[in-house]
Every structure is written in C-alpha cells, then in structure tokens.
C-alpha positions as CSV (number, residue, x, y, z in Angstrom):
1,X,3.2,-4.8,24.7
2,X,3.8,-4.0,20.8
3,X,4.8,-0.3,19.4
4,X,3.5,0.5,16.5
5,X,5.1,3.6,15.1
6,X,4.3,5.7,11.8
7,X,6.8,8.0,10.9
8,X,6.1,11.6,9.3
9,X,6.3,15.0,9.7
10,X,4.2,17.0,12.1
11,X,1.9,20.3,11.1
12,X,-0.4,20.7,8.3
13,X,2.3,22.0,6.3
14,X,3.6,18.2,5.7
15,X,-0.1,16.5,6.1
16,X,-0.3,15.0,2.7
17,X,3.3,14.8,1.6
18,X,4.6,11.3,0.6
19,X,7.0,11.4,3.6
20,X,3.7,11.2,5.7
21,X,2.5,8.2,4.6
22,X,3.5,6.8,7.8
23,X,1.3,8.8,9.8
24,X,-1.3,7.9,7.3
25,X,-1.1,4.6,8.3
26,X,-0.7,5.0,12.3
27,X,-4.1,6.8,11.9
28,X,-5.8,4.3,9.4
29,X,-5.3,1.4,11.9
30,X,-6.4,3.6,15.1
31,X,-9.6,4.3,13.7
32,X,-10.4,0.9,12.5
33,X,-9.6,-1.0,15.3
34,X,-11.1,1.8,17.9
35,X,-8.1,2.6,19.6
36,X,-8.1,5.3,22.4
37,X,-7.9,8.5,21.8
38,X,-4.7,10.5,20.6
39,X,-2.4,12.2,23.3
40,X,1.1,13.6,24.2
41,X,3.9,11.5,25.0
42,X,7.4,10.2,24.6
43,X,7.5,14.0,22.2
44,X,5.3,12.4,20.4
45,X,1.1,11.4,19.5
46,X,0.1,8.2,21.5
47,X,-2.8,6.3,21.6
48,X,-3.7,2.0,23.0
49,X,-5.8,-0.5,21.6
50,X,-5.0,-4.4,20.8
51,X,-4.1,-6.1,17.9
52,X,-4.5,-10.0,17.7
53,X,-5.0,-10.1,21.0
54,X,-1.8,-8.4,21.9
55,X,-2.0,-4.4,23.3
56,X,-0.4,-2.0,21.3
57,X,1.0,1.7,21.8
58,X,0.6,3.6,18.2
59,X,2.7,6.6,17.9
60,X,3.4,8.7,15.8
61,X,6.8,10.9,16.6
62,X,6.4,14.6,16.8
63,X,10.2,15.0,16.5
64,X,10.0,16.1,12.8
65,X,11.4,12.6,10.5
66,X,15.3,12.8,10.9
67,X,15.0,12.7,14.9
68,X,12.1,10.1,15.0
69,X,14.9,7.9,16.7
70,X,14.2,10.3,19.9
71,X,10.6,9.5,20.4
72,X,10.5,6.0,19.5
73,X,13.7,5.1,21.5
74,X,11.7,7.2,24.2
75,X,8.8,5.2,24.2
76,X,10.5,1.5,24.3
77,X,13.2,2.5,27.2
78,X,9.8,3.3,29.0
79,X,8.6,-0.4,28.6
80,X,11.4,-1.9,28.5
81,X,11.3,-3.3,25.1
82,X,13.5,-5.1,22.5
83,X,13.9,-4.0,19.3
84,X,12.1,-6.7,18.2
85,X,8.7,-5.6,19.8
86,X,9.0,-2.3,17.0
87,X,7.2,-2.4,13.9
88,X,8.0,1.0,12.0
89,X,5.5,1.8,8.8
90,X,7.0,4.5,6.6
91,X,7.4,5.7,2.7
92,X,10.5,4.0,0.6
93,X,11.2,5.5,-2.7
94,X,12.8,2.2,-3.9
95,X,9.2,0.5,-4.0
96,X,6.7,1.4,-6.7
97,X,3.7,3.1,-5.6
98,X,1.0,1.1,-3.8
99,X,4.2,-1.4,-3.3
100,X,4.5,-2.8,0.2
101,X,7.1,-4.9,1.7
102,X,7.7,-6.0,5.0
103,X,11.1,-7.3,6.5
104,X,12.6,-7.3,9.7
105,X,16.5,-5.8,9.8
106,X,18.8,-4.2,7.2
107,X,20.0,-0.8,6.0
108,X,18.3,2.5,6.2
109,X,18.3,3.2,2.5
110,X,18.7,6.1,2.9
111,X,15.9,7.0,4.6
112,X,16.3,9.5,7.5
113,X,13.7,8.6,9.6
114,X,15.0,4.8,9.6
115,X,18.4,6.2,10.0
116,X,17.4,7.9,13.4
117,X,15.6,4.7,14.6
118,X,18.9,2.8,14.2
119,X,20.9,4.8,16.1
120,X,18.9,5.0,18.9
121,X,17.1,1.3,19.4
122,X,19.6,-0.4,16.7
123,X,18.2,-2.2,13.2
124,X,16.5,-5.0,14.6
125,X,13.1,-4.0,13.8
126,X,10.5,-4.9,11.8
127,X,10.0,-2.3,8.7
128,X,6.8,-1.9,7.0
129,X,7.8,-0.3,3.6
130,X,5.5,1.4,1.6
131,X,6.2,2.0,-1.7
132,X,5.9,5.7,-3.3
133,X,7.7,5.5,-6.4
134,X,10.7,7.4,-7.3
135,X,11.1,10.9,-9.4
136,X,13.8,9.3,-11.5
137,X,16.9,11.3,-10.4
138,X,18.4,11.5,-7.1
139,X,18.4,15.5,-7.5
140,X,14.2,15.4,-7.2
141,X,13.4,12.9,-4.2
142,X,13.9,15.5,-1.9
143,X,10.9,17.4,-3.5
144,X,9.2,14.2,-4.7
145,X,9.0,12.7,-0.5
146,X,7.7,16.3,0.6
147,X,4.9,17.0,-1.8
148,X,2.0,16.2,-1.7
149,X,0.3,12.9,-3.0
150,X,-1.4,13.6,-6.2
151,X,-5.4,13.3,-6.3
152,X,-5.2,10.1,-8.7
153,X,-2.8,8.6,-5.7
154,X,-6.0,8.1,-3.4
155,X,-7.6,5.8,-5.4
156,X,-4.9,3.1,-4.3
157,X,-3.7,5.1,-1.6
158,X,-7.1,4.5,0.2
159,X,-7.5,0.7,-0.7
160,X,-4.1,-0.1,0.6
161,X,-4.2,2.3,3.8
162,X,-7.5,0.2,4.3
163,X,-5.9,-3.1,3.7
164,X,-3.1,-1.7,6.0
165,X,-5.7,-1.7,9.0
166,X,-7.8,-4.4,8.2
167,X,-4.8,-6.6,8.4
168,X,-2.8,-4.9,11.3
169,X,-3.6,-8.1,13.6
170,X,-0.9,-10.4,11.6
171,X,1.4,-8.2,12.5
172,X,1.2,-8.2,15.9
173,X,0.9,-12.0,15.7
174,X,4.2,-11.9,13.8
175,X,2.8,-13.4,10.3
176,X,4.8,-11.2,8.1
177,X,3.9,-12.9,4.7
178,X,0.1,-13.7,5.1
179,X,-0.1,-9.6,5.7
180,X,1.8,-8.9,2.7
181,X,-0.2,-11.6,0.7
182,X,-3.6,-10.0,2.5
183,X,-2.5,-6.0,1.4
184,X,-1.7,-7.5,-2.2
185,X,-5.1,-9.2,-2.7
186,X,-7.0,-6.3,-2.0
187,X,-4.9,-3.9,-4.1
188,X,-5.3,-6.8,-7.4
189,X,-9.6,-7.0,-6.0
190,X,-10.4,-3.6,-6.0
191,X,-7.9,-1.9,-8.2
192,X,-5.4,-2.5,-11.6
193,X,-2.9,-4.4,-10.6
194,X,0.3,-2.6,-9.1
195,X,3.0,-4.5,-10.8
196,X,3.7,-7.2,-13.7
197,X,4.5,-9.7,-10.3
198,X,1.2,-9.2,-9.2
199,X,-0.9,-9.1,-12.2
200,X,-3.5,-11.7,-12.1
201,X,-3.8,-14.6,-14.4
202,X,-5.4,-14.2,-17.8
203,X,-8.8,-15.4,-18.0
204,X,-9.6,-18.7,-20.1
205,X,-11.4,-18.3,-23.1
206,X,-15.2,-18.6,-22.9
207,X,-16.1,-22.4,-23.1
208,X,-19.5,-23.4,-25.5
209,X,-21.9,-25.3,-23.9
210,X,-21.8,-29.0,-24.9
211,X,-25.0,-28.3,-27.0
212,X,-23.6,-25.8,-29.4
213,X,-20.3,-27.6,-29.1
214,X,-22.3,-30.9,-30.4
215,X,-24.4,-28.6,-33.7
216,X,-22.5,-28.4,-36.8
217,X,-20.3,-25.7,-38.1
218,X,-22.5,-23.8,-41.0
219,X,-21.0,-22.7,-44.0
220,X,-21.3,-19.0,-44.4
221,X,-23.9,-17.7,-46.8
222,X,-22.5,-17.1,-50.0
223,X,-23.9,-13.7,-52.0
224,X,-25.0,-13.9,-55.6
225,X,-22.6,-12.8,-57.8
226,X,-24.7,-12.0,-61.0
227,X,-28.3,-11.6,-61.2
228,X,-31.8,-9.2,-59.9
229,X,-30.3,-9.9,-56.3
230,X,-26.2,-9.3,-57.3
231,X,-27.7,-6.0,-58.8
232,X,-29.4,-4.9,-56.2
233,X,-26.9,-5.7,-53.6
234,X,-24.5,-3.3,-55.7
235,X,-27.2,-0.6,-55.4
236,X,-27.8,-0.6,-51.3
237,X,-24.4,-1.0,-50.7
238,X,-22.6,1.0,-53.0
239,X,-20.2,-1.4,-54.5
240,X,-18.8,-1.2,-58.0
C-alpha cells in the first residue's frame, strides 16, 4: 500500500487559501480515479482506490497544517510503512505559480506542514511541490499562504490540478520525471507557458510552396510622377 497525503487546513474558513492547495489535489485525484468515498480516520479525511495498479490511502490530515505530522505518522504506523511509501502534495512559495517539482528528501523550507512530517516519519519522503509564488518579502507570506487564490489563479490552477490526477499513476509506479514532464505538457498545451524554461520553441517561418518559390520576384509598380494620372493621384490622396 501507497499514502497519498495532501496537506491543508480544515474548515471553510481556509477552503481556497494557497496553503490548501494540497487538499486541492488529494480531492482532484479522488474524483478522477473513483476512489471510495471520504471518511474519519488517523484524525484525519480517508478514502481507497488504486493507482497504477498499486492501492492507495488518500488523506488529507484534519490536524490543522503545523501538526499534519500526527495524522500522517498515524496512518503509516498503522500499516506499517516506510517513509518511502509517503508521497506528500503541498504549496511551496519558492516555486512560481503553476510550478511543480517533485523530489524525494531534503529540508522543510520552511514549510510547517513538511516540518511536522519530519519529525514524526523522518524526511525520506517523496514531496510533490506546487508552486504558488511568493509576495516578495518575508513579512507578507504569512498572509499571501492563507488567502485565498485569486479568480485569474483557476485558469492554471484547474489545468494543472487536472494534470495532477490524470497523471497520479506514475507516481505510484515511482516515475518521478515522466509525471513532471506529463504536468508541464499540459500546462505549455492548454495555457501560456509558466516559465522562460518551459516556454516552447518559436515557430519557423511560413515556407512558400515550391510553385511561388519557382515565379519571379515582380518589381513594384512604380506611380507617375507628372501627368493627368500624377494629378489625379495628388487629388484622391491628398498629397502636396
């Protein structure tokens, strides 16, 4: 067995904040891959369903973000699970919005959801990082992770929640980069592209057919300068 956890804040207070994004996700891939229905466990939201062929227990803690650590940790000592079987989807302000990265390991980043995870399964896990831009200054992320996402957010917030689902199989079967490379291609298909690193190539410049390649170039007209026609030029189009 997998675990699959999204990481957010519970209540409808914190529904569409930033810091929710998690959630978001957990939910996006439930409903597209027909898992069962939500319920209480491990203080938190559970529900079963497979991914590439392996079975999978979604949660989403209920522990409020810094204690997410609880519930998780909960859930694996259950199953007796490794680290290893955790894959953890959840906002980083370090990552542009409509970013994602995934990578198994590492730091926290300051994140306290992550932090809590650490210290209660340790860091081996593998961390699905969504990117949700930062404010600027350190002095606004707090405000920046709990509001809301703005309504010109859904348009790529949708696509890549989408792509997020569609693709969830390659995790489970451990293919890391052909998930990123999957979310990224239909982020650059369906929307502007997210970044100068994944802006597409420029298109080539229209090739002539071999017939109008093959006519010869014609010499643009050349006006009368004097004459009836030269005057009557002047006179439609104004010219001195």
């Amino acid at each position: 067995m997998l675990v699959f956890a999204g990481l957010g804040n519970p209540g409808a207070k914190y529904e569409n904040n930033r810091h929710n994004v998690g959630f978001m996700a957990a939910d996006a891939i439930a409903r597209r891959h027909s898992f069962s229905p939500w319920s209480r466990k491990f203080q938190g939201l559970i529900c079963e369903g497979t991914l590439g062929g392996e079975k999978v227990l979604l949660i989403k803690p209920q522990t409020f973000m810094n204690l997410s650590g609880q519930s998780v940790g909960e859930a694996l000592r259950f199953y007796k699970l490794e680290p290893s079987a955790l894959t953890v989807f959840y906002d980083e302000i370090d990552l542009a919005a409509g970013k994602l990265r995934v990578k198994v390991g590492g730091g926290s980043g300051g994140h306290n959801g992550i932090r809590s995870l650490d210290q209660h399964v340790g860091n081996a896990f593998r961390r699905v990082r969504i990117g949700v831009g930062h404010p600027g200054v350190k002095e606004m992320v707090h405000g920046h992770v709990l509001g809301d996402f703005a309504k010109a957010d859904r348009e790529w917030l949708d696509v890549l929640l989408a792509a997020i689902a569609d693709d969830a199989g390659l995790l489970a079967k451990g293919d890391d980069s052909s998930f990123m490379n999957r979310v990224t291609l239909a982020l650059r298909d369906k929307l502007v592209p997210t970044g100068d690193d994944d802006r597409p190539p420029p298109k080539p410049p229209k090739q002539q057919s071999h017939v109008r390649q093959a006519r010869p170039q014609q010499p643009a007209a050349k006006l009368p300068e004097s004459g009836p026609m030269a005057a009557m030029l002047k006179k439609l189009f104004g010219k001195d």
